[in-house]
Amino acid sequence: MTAHRAQGSTVDAAHTVVHSPEVTRESLYVAMTRGRESKNNQIVRRYGFYWRYDTPAQLRLLGELWPLVNDRHNFLTPTKKPIGWDTDGKGRRRRVYDTLATPFDRLLRSGVLTSERTAELTAYRDSLNPAHIAREIDRIQQRLTWLAADKTRKLEAAELAKQPDPTAGVKPARTRKKQAS
């Protein structure tokens, strides 16, 4: 569903696919926070790190990064999904997971795709080169880090250069009066 349709919805697992450069951070937040048990915002941090990207060059690189991450995650990275709960021999609850599969394999098993779309996506997956995708992701990440590092270092230096106010937040110590007996 779209991020607008997802507003107010809660599901077990939410996976967000960003396919347009016009996606706003508000709609991205809505899409990424719908999952009760599983969200995919860890992908953003794993591949995009915690830097602040706001220049046209950085945004262009992010536009190159996300399709590669999307292909790697959806077509090449098998995951296991929680499917319920069970108890072990000692009576403790434990999670039960399905078998490893890529999101694309799960989509194929669901049977919701037409045969034409299945053939198209399967051909696309078969054309992917995992080594090339890994190299390109690494290249883009290094460039993003280089572009953001200088700005981050300047902000960090400005914060460190601030002299703390020694009187801020200092309260006089209370002394207990001894009671005469």
PDB file of N, CA and C in Angstrom, residues 99-181:
ATOM      1  N   THR A  99      11.287 -20.565   7.074  1.00  0.00           N
ATOM      2  CA  THR A  99      12.574 -20.882   6.450  1.00  0.00           C
ATOM      3  C   THR A  99      13.135 -19.646   5.760  1.00  0.00           C
ATOM      4  N   LEU A 100      14.443 -19.626   5.578  1.00  0.00           N
ATOM      5  CA  LEU A 100      15.084 -18.501   4.906  1.00  0.00           C
ATOM      6  C   LEU A 100      14.542 -18.331   3.496  1.00  0.00           C
ATOM      7  N   ALA A 101      14.251 -17.095   3.136  1.00  0.00           N
ATOM      8  CA  ALA A 101      13.798 -16.777   1.780  1.00  0.00           C
ATOM      9  C   ALA A 101      13.979 -15.282   1.555  1.00  0.00           C
ATOM     10  N   THR A 102      14.173 -14.901   0.316  1.00  0.00           N
ATOM     11  CA  THR A 102      14.243 -13.479  -0.009  1.00  0.00           C
ATOM     12  C   THR A 102      12.818 -12.928  -0.064  1.00  0.00           C
ATOM     13  N   PRO A 103      12.650 -11.625   0.108  1.00  0.00           N
ATOM     14  CA  PRO A 103      11.314 -11.053  -0.051  1.00  0.00           C
ATOM     15  C   PRO A 103      10.716 -11.392  -1.420  1.00  0.00           C
ATOM     16  N   PHE A 104      11.548 -11.440  -2.454  1.00  0.00           N
ATOM     17  CA  PHE A 104      11.047 -11.799  -3.780  1.00  0.00           C
ATOM     18  C   PHE A 104      10.518 -13.239  -3.798  1.00  0.00           C
ATOM     19  N   ASP A 105      11.238 -14.158  -3.171  1.00  0.00           N
ATOM     20  CA  ASP A 105      10.762 -15.544  -3.104  1.00  0.00           C
ATOM     21  C   ASP A 105       9.433 -15.637  -2.360  1.00  0.00           C
ATOM     22  N   ARG A 106       9.279 -14.865  -1.292  1.00  0.00           N
ATOM     23  CA  ARG A 106       8.015 -14.851  -0.557  1.00  0.00           C
ATOM     24  C   ARG A 106       6.886 -14.318  -1.438  1.00  0.00           C
ATOM     25  N   LEU A 107       7.210 -13.293  -2.212  1.00  0.00           N
ATOM     26  CA  LEU A 107       6.214 -12.735  -3.130  1.00  0.00           C
ATOM     27  C   LEU A 107       5.803 -13.765  -4.176  1.00  0.00           C
ATOM     28  N   LEU A 108       6.769 -14.488  -4.708  1.00  0.00           N
ATOM     29  CA  LEU A 108       6.450 -15.537  -5.679  1.00  0.00           C
ATOM     30  C   LEU A 108       5.552 -16.607  -5.066  1.00  0.00           C
ATOM     31  N   ARG A 109       5.860 -17.004  -3.838  1.00  0.00           N
ATOM     32  CA  ARG A 109       5.057 -18.042  -3.159  1.00  0.00           C
ATOM     33  C   ARG A 109       3.643 -17.581  -2.858  1.00  0.00           C
ATOM     34  N   SER A 110       3.454 -16.271  -2.716  1.00  0.00           N
ATOM     35  CA  SER A 110       2.122 -15.768  -2.380  1.00  0.00           C
ATOM     36  C   SER A 110       1.125 -15.961  -3.515  1.00  0.00           C
ATOM     37  N   GLY A 111       1.630 -16.042  -4.752  1.00  0.00           N
ATOM     38  CA  GLY A 111       0.754 -16.261  -5.897  1.00  0.00           C
ATOM     39  C   GLY A 111      -0.026 -15.042  -6.356  1.00  0.00           C
ATOM     40  N   VAL A 112       0.363 -13.845  -5.919  1.00  0.00           N
ATOM     41  CA  VAL A 112      -0.379 -12.640  -6.292  1.00  0.00           C
ATOM     42  C   VAL A 112       0.077 -12.043  -7.626  1.00  0.00           C
ATOM     43  N   LEU A 113       1.219 -12.506  -8.145  1.00  0.00           N
ATOM     44  CA  LEU A 113       1.741 -11.951  -9.394  1.00  0.00           C
ATOM     45  C   LEU A 113       1.171 -12.687 -10.603  1.00  0.00           C
ATOM     46  N   THR A 114       0.996 -11.938 -11.673  1.00  0.00           N
ATOM     47  CA  THR A 114       0.616 -12.581 -12.931  1.00  0.00           C
ATOM     48  C   THR A 114       1.828 -13.336 -13.459  1.00  0.00           C
ATOM     49  N   SER A 115       1.596 -14.252 -14.382  1.00  0.00           N
ATOM     50  CA  SER A 115       2.711 -15.025 -14.937  1.00  0.00           C
ATOM     51  C   SER A 115       3.672 -14.114 -15.697  1.00  0.00           C
ATOM     52  N   GLU A 116       3.153 -13.067 -16.351  1.00  0.00           N
ATOM     53  CA  GLU A 116       4.020 -12.131 -17.068  1.00  0.00           C
ATOM     54  C   GLU A 116       4.911 -11.355 -16.092  1.00  0.00           C
ATOM     55  N   ARG A 117       4.306 -10.887 -15.010  1.00  0.00           N
ATOM     56  CA  ARG A 117       5.077 -10.120 -14.023  1.00  0.00           C
ATOM     57  C   ARG A 117       6.094 -11.029 -13.323  1.00  0.00           C
ATOM     58  N   THR A 118       5.710 -12.268 -13.050  1.00  0.00           N
ATOM     59  CA  THR A 118       6.631 -13.229 -12.450  1.00  0.00           C
ATOM     60  C   THR A 118       7.836 -13.444 -13.348  1.00  0.00           C
ATOM     61  N   ALA A 119       7.580 -13.630 -14.647  1.00  0.00           N
ATOM     62  CA  ALA A 119       8.675 -13.848 -15.599  1.00  0.00           C
ATOM     63  C   ALA A 119       9.569 -12.614 -15.692  1.00  0.00           C
ATOM     64  N   GLU A 120       8.954 -11.438 -15.691  1.00  0.00           N
ATOM     65  CA  GLU A 120       9.711 -10.193 -15.784  1.00  0.00           C
ATOM     66  C   GLU A 120      10.620 -10.001 -14.564  1.00  0.00           C
ATOM     67  N   LEU A 121      10.069 -10.187 -13.368  1.00  0.00           N
ATOM     68  CA  LEU A 121      10.853 -10.005 -12.155  1.00  0.00           C
ATOM     69  C   LEU A 121      11.911 -11.098 -11.986  1.00  0.00           C
ATOM     70  N   THR A 122      11.597 -12.308 -12.388  1.00  0.00           N
ATOM     71  CA  THR A 122      12.577 -13.394 -12.305  1.00  0.00           C
ATOM     72  C   THR A 122      13.754 -13.117 -13.244  1.00  0.00           C
ATOM     73  N   ALA A 123      13.456 -12.645 -14.441  1.00  0.00           N
ATOM     74  CA  ALA A 123      14.524 -12.297 -15.386  1.00  0.00           C
ATOM     75  C   ALA A 123      15.371 -11.151 -14.823  1.00  0.00           C
ATOM     76  N   TYR A 124      14.718 -10.195 -14.196  1.00  0.00           N
ATOM     77  CA  TYR A 124      15.457  -9.086 -13.603  1.00  0.00           C
ATOM     78  C   TYR A 124      16.380  -9.595 -12.498  1.00  0.00           C
ATOM     79  N   ARG A 125      15.844 -10.438 -11.606  1.00  0.00           N
ATOM     80  CA  ARG A 125      16.673 -10.994 -10.526  1.00  0.00           C
ATOM     81  C   ARG A 125      17.854 -11.766 -11.093  1.00  0.00           C
ATOM     82  N   ASP A 126      17.622 -12.558 -12.120  1.00  0.00           N
ATOM     83  CA  ASP A 126      18.693 -13.359 -12.700  1.00  0.00           C
ATOM     84  C   ASP A 126      19.765 -12.501 -13.374  1.00  0.00           C
ATOM     85  N   SER A 127      19.398 -11.270 -13.740  1.00  0.00           N
ATOM     86  CA  SER A 127      20.373 -10.376 -14.387  1.00  0.00           C
ATOM     87  C   SER A 127      21.245  -9.630 -13.376  1.00  0.00           C
ATOM     88  N   LEU A 128      20.878  -9.680 -12.105  1.00  0.00           N
ATOM     89  CA  LEU A 128      21.632  -8.942 -11.092  1.00  0.00           C
ATOM     90  C   LEU A 128      22.980  -9.590 -10.822  1.00  0.00           C
ATOM     91  N   ASN A 129      23.985  -8.747 -10.612  1.00  0.00           N
ATOM     92  CA  ASN A 129      25.331  -9.204 -10.284  1.00  0.00           C
ATOM     93  C   ASN A 129      25.615  -8.791  -8.838  1.00  0.00           C
ATOM     94  N   PRO A 130      25.557  -9.726  -7.888  1.00  0.00           N
ATOM     95  CA  PRO A 130      25.740  -9.371  -6.477  1.00  0.00           C
ATOM     96  C   PRO A 130      27.068  -8.669  -6.181  1.00  0.00           C
ATOM     97  N   ALA A 131      28.143  -9.096  -6.832  1.00  0.00           N
ATOM     98  CA  ALA A 131      29.455  -8.474  -6.586  1.00  0.00           C
ATOM     99  C   ALA A 131      29.456  -7.024  -7.066  1.00  0.00           C
ATOM    100  N   HIS A 132      28.863  -6.766  -8.215  1.00  0.00           N
ATOM    101  CA  HIS A 132      28.791  -5.397  -8.747  1.00  0.00           C
ATOM    102  C   HIS A 132      27.956  -4.522  -7.814  1.00  0.00           C
ATOM    103  N   ILE A 133      26.831  -5.049  -7.345  1.00  0.00           N
ATOM    104  CA  ILE A 133      25.978  -4.285  -6.436  1.00  0.00           C
ATOM    105  C   ILE A 133      26.740  -3.952  -5.159  1.00  0.00           C
ATOM    106  N   ALA A 134      27.461  -4.914  -4.604  1.00  0.00           N
ATOM    107  CA  ALA A 134      28.234  -4.681  -3.377  1.00  0.00           C
ATOM    108  C   ALA A 134      29.305  -3.611  -3.598  1.00  0.00           C
ATOM    109  N   ARG A 135      29.992  -3.675  -4.727  1.00  0.00           N
ATOM    110  CA  ARG A 135      31.035  -2.674  -5.023  1.00  0.00           C
ATOM    111  C   ARG A 135      30.432  -1.279  -5.169  1.00  0.00           C
ATOM    112  N   GLU A 136      29.306  -1.184  -5.852  1.00  0.00           N
ATOM    113  CA  GLU A 136      28.667   0.116  -6.058  1.00  0.00           C
ATOM    114  C   GLU A 136      28.148   0.694  -4.750  1.00  0.00           C
ATOM    115  N   ILE A 137      27.555  -0.147  -3.903  1.00  0.00           N
ATOM    116  CA  ILE A 137      27.092   0.329  -2.596  1.00  0.00           C
ATOM    117  C   ILE A 137      28.272   0.852  -1.791  1.00  0.00           C
ATOM    118  N   ASP A 138      29.363   0.118  -1.777  1.00  0.00           N
ATOM    119  CA  ASP A 138      30.550   0.543  -1.043  1.00  0.00           C
ATOM    120  C   ASP A 138      31.096   1.852  -1.594  1.00  0.00           C
ATOM    121  N   ARG A 139      31.150   1.987  -2.908  1.00  0.00           N
ATOM    122  CA  ARG A 139      31.658   3.216  -3.532  1.00  0.00           C
ATOM    123  C   ARG A 139      30.804   4.413  -3.123  1.00  0.00           C
ATOM    124  N   ILE A 140      29.489   4.253  -3.176  1.00  0.00           N
ATOM    125  CA  ILE A 140      28.588   5.354  -2.831  1.00  0.00           C
ATOM    126  C   ILE A 140      28.700   5.686  -1.344  1.00  0.00           C
ATOM    127  N   GLN A 141      28.770   4.667  -0.494  1.00  0.00           N
ATOM    128  CA  GLN A 141      28.898   4.918   0.942  1.00  0.00           C
ATOM    129  C   GLN A 141      30.190   5.673   1.262  1.00  0.00           C
ATOM    130  N   GLN A 142      31.269   5.300   0.629  1.00  0.00           N
ATOM    131  CA  GLN A 142      32.535   6.010   0.869  1.00  0.00           C
ATOM    132  C   GLN A 142      32.439   7.459   0.445  1.00  0.00           C
ATOM    133  N   ARG A 143      31.812   7.700  -0.688  1.00  0.00           N
ATOM    134  CA  ARG A 143      31.653   9.070  -1.178  1.00  0.00           C
ATOM    135  C   ARG A 143      30.748   9.881  -0.248  1.00  0.00           C
ATOM    136  N   LEU A 144      29.638   9.273   0.198  1.00  0.00           N
ATOM    137  CA  LEU A 144      28.738   9.966   1.124  1.00  0.00           C
ATOM    138  C   LEU A 144      29.452  10.312   2.430  1.00  0.00           C
ATOM    139  N   THR A 145      30.223   9.372   2.937  1.00  0.00           N
ATOM    140  CA  THR A 145      30.957   9.606   4.173  1.00  0.00           C
ATOM    141  C   THR A 145      31.958  10.742   3.993  1.00  0.00           C
ATOM    142  N   TRP A 146      32.654  10.736   2.879  1.00  0.00           N
ATOM    143  CA  TRP A 146      33.632  11.792   2.617  1.00  0.00           C
ATOM    144  C   TRP A 146      32.942  13.152   2.533  1.00  0.00           C
ATOM    145  N   LEU A 147      31.794  13.215   1.855  1.00  0.00           N
ATOM    146  CA  LEU A 147      31.088  14.486   1.701  1.00  0.00           C
ATOM    147  C   LEU A 147      30.522  14.990   3.026  1.00  0.00           C
ATOM    148  N   ALA A 148      30.083  14.093   3.888  1.00  0.00           N
ATOM    149  CA  ALA A 148      29.453  14.508   5.141  1.00  0.00           C
ATOM    150  C   ALA A 148      30.458  14.693   6.273  1.00  0.00           C
ATOM    151  N   ALA A 149      31.624  14.089   6.164  1.00  0.00           N
ATOM    152  CA  ALA A 149      32.580  14.096   7.277  1.00  0.00           C
ATOM    153  C   ALA A 149      33.049  15.499   7.632  1.00  0.00           C
ATOM    154  N   ASP A 150      33.364  16.336   6.652  1.00  0.00           N
ATOM    155  CA  ASP A 150      33.887  17.671   6.927  1.00  0.00           C
ATOM    156  C   ASP A 150      32.865  18.501   7.688  1.00  0.00           C
ATOM    157  N   LYS A 151      31.613  18.471   7.227  1.00  0.00           N
ATOM    158  CA  LYS A 151      30.555  19.224   7.893  1.00  0.00           C
ATOM    159  C   LYS A 151      30.355  18.703   9.317  1.00  0.00           C
ATOM    160  N   THR A 152      30.385  17.408   9.476  1.00  0.00           N
ATOM    161  CA  THR A 152      30.197  16.814  10.797  1.00  0.00           C
ATOM    162  C   THR A 152      31.341  17.189  11.726  1.00  0.00           C
ATOM    163  N   ARG A 153      32.560  17.161  11.223  1.00  0.00           N
ATOM    164  CA  ARG A 153      33.724  17.548  12.046  1.00  0.00           C
ATOM    165  C   ARG A 153      33.632  19.015  12.470  1.00  0.00           C
ATOM    166  N   LYS A 154      33.168  19.886  11.575  1.00  0.00           N
ATOM    167  CA  LYS A 154      33.021  21.301  11.917  1.00  0.00           C
ATOM    168  C   LYS A 154      31.974  21.494  13.009  1.00  0.00           C
ATOM    169  N   LEU A 155      30.854  20.791  12.891  1.00  0.00           N
ATOM    170  CA  LEU A 155      29.822  20.877  13.923  1.00  0.00           C
ATOM    171  C   LEU A 155      30.342  20.350  15.255  1.00  0.00           C
ATOM    172  N   GLU A 156      31.076  19.260  15.195  1.00  0.00           N
ATOM    173  CA  GLU A 156      31.647  18.683  16.407  1.00  0.00           C
ATOM    174  C   GLU A 156      32.655  19.635  17.042  1.00  0.00           C
ATOM    175  N   ALA A 157      33.497  20.255  16.221  1.00  0.00           N
ATOM    176  CA  ALA A 157      34.487  21.202  16.735  1.00  0.00           C
ATOM    177  C   ALA A 157      33.806  22.412  17.365  1.00  0.00           C
ATOM    178  N   ALA A 158      32.723  22.886  16.757  1.00  0.00           N
ATOM    179  CA  ALA A 158      31.996  24.030  17.313  1.00  0.00           C
ATOM    180  C   ALA A 158      31.395  23.673  18.669  1.00  0.00           C
ATOM    181  N   GLU A 159      30.886  22.468  18.806  1.00  0.00           N
ATOM    182  CA  GLU A 159      30.324  22.028  20.089  1.00  0.00           C
ATOM    183  C   GLU A 159      31.417  21.897  21.141  1.00  0.00           C
ATOM    184  N   LEU A 160      32.548  21.338  20.752  1.00  0.00           N
ATOM    185  CA  LEU A 160      33.641  21.164  21.701  1.00  0.00           C
ATOM    186  C   LEU A 160      34.263  22.501  22.104  1.00  0.00           C
ATOM    187  N   ALA A 161      34.201  23.496  21.223  1.00  0.00           N
ATOM    188  CA  ALA A 161      34.802  24.798  21.509  1.00  0.00           C
ATOM    189  C   ALA A 161      33.974  25.606  22.504  1.00  0.00           C
ATOM    190  N   LYS A 162      32.724  25.269  22.676  1.00  0.00           N
ATOM    191  CA  LYS A 162      31.883  25.997  23.622  1.00  0.00           C
ATOM    192  C   LYS A 162      32.409  25.756  25.033  1.00  0.00           C
ATOM    193  N   GLN A 163      32.587  26.849  25.755  1.00  0.00           N
ATOM    194  CA  GLN A 163      33.046  26.746  27.141  1.00  0.00           C
ATOM    195  C   GLN A 163      31.831  26.527  28.032  1.00  0.00           C
ATOM    196  N   PRO A 164      31.896  25.529  28.867  1.00  0.00           N
ATOM    197  CA  PRO A 164      30.753  25.302  29.757  1.00  0.00           C
ATOM    198  C   PRO A 164      30.649  26.415  30.805  1.00  0.00           C
ATOM    199  N   ASP A 165      29.431  26.735  31.189  1.00  0.00           N
ATOM    200  CA  ASP A 165      29.181  27.718  32.239  1.00  0.00           C
ATOM    201  C   ASP A 165      29.306  26.990  33.572  1.00  0.00           C
ATOM    202  N   PRO A 166      30.353  27.324  34.355  1.00  0.00           N
ATOM    203  CA  PRO A 166      30.573  26.567  35.597  1.00  0.00           C
ATOM    204  C   PRO A 166      29.468  26.759  36.620  1.00  0.00           C
ATOM    205  N   THR A 167      28.660  27.825  36.479  1.00  0.00           N
ATOM    206  CA  THR A 167      27.607  28.065  37.471  1.00  0.00           C
ATOM    207  C   THR A 167      26.259  27.514  37.023  1.00  0.00           C
ATOM    208  N   ALA A 168      26.158  27.076  35.811  1.00  0.00           N
ATOM    209  CA  ALA A 168      24.871  26.587  35.310  1.00  0.00           C
ATOM    210  C   ALA A 168      24.493  25.291  36.014  1.00  0.00           C
ATOM    211  N   GLY A 169      23.325  25.282  36.565  1.00  0.00           N
ATOM    212  CA  GLY A 169      22.807  24.059  37.168  1.00  0.00           C
ATOM    213  C   GLY A 169      23.421  23.689  38.493  1.00  0.00           C
ATOM    214  N   VAL A 170      24.230  24.583  39.075  1.00  0.00           N
ATOM    215  CA  VAL A 170      24.860  24.271  40.355  1.00  0.00           C
ATOM    216  C   VAL A 170      23.953  24.758  41.470  1.00  0.00           C
ATOM    217  N   LYS A 171      23.634  23.861  42.380  1.00  0.00           N
ATOM    218  CA  LYS A 171      22.813  24.227  43.535  1.00  0.00           C
ATOM    219  C   LYS A 171      23.661  24.081  44.785  1.00  0.00           C
ATOM    220  N   PRO A 172      23.470  24.988  45.737  1.00  0.00           N
ATOM    221  CA  PRO A 172      24.240  24.851  46.976  1.00  0.00           C
ATOM    222  C   PRO A 172      23.855  23.563  47.694  1.00  0.00           C
ATOM    223  N   ALA A 173      24.821  22.957  48.319  1.00  0.00           N
ATOM    224  CA  ALA A 173      24.578  21.710  49.039  1.00  0.00           C
ATOM    225  C   ALA A 173      23.774  21.993  50.283  1.00  0.00           C
ATOM    226  N   ARG A 174      22.816  21.142  50.553  1.00  0.00           N
ATOM    227  CA  ARG A 174      22.031  21.291  51.779  1.00  0.00           C
ATOM    228  C   ARG A 174      22.767  20.613  52.923  1.00  0.00           C
ATOM    229  N   THR A 175      22.731  21.263  54.041  1.00  0.00           N
ATOM    230  CA  THR A 175      23.338  20.650  55.231  1.00  0.00           C
ATOM    231  C   THR A 175      22.228  20.306  56.206  1.00  0.00           C
ATOM    232  N   ARG A 176      22.378  19.167  56.830  1.00  0.00           N
ATOM    233  CA  ARG A 176      21.380  18.746  57.815  1.00  0.00           C
ATOM    234  C   ARG A 176      21.748  19.342  59.169  1.00  0.00           C
ATOM    235  N   LYS A 177      20.766  19.896  59.807  1.00  0.00           N
ATOM    236  CA  LYS A 177      20.990  20.426  61.148  1.00  0.00           C
ATOM    237  C   LYS A 177      20.882  19.278  62.137  1.00  0.00           C
ATOM    238  N   LYS A 178      21.823  19.223  63.039  1.00  0.00           N
ATOM    239  CA  LYS A 178      21.781  18.196  64.060  1.00  0.00           C
ATOM    240  C   LYS A 178      20.750  18.578  65.117  1.00  0.00           C
ATOM    241  N   GLN A 179      20.008  17.601  65.487  1.00  0.00           N
ATOM    242  CA  GLN A 179      19.003  17.840  66.508  1.00  0.00           C
ATOM    243  C   GLN A 179      19.651  17.699  67.880  1.00  0.00           C
ATOM    244  N   ALA A 180      19.330  18.655  68.725  1.00  0.00           N
ATOM    245  CA  ALA A 180      19.838  18.598  70.104  1.00  0.00           C
ATOM    246  C   ALA A 180      19.046  17.560  70.887  1.00  0.00           C
ATOM    247  N   SER A 181      19.725  16.756  71.664  1.00  0.00           N
ATOM    248  CA  SER A 181      19.020  15.746  72.441  1.00  0.00           C
ATOM    249  C   SER A 181      19.003  16.051  73.906  1.00  0.00           C
TER     250      SER A 181
END
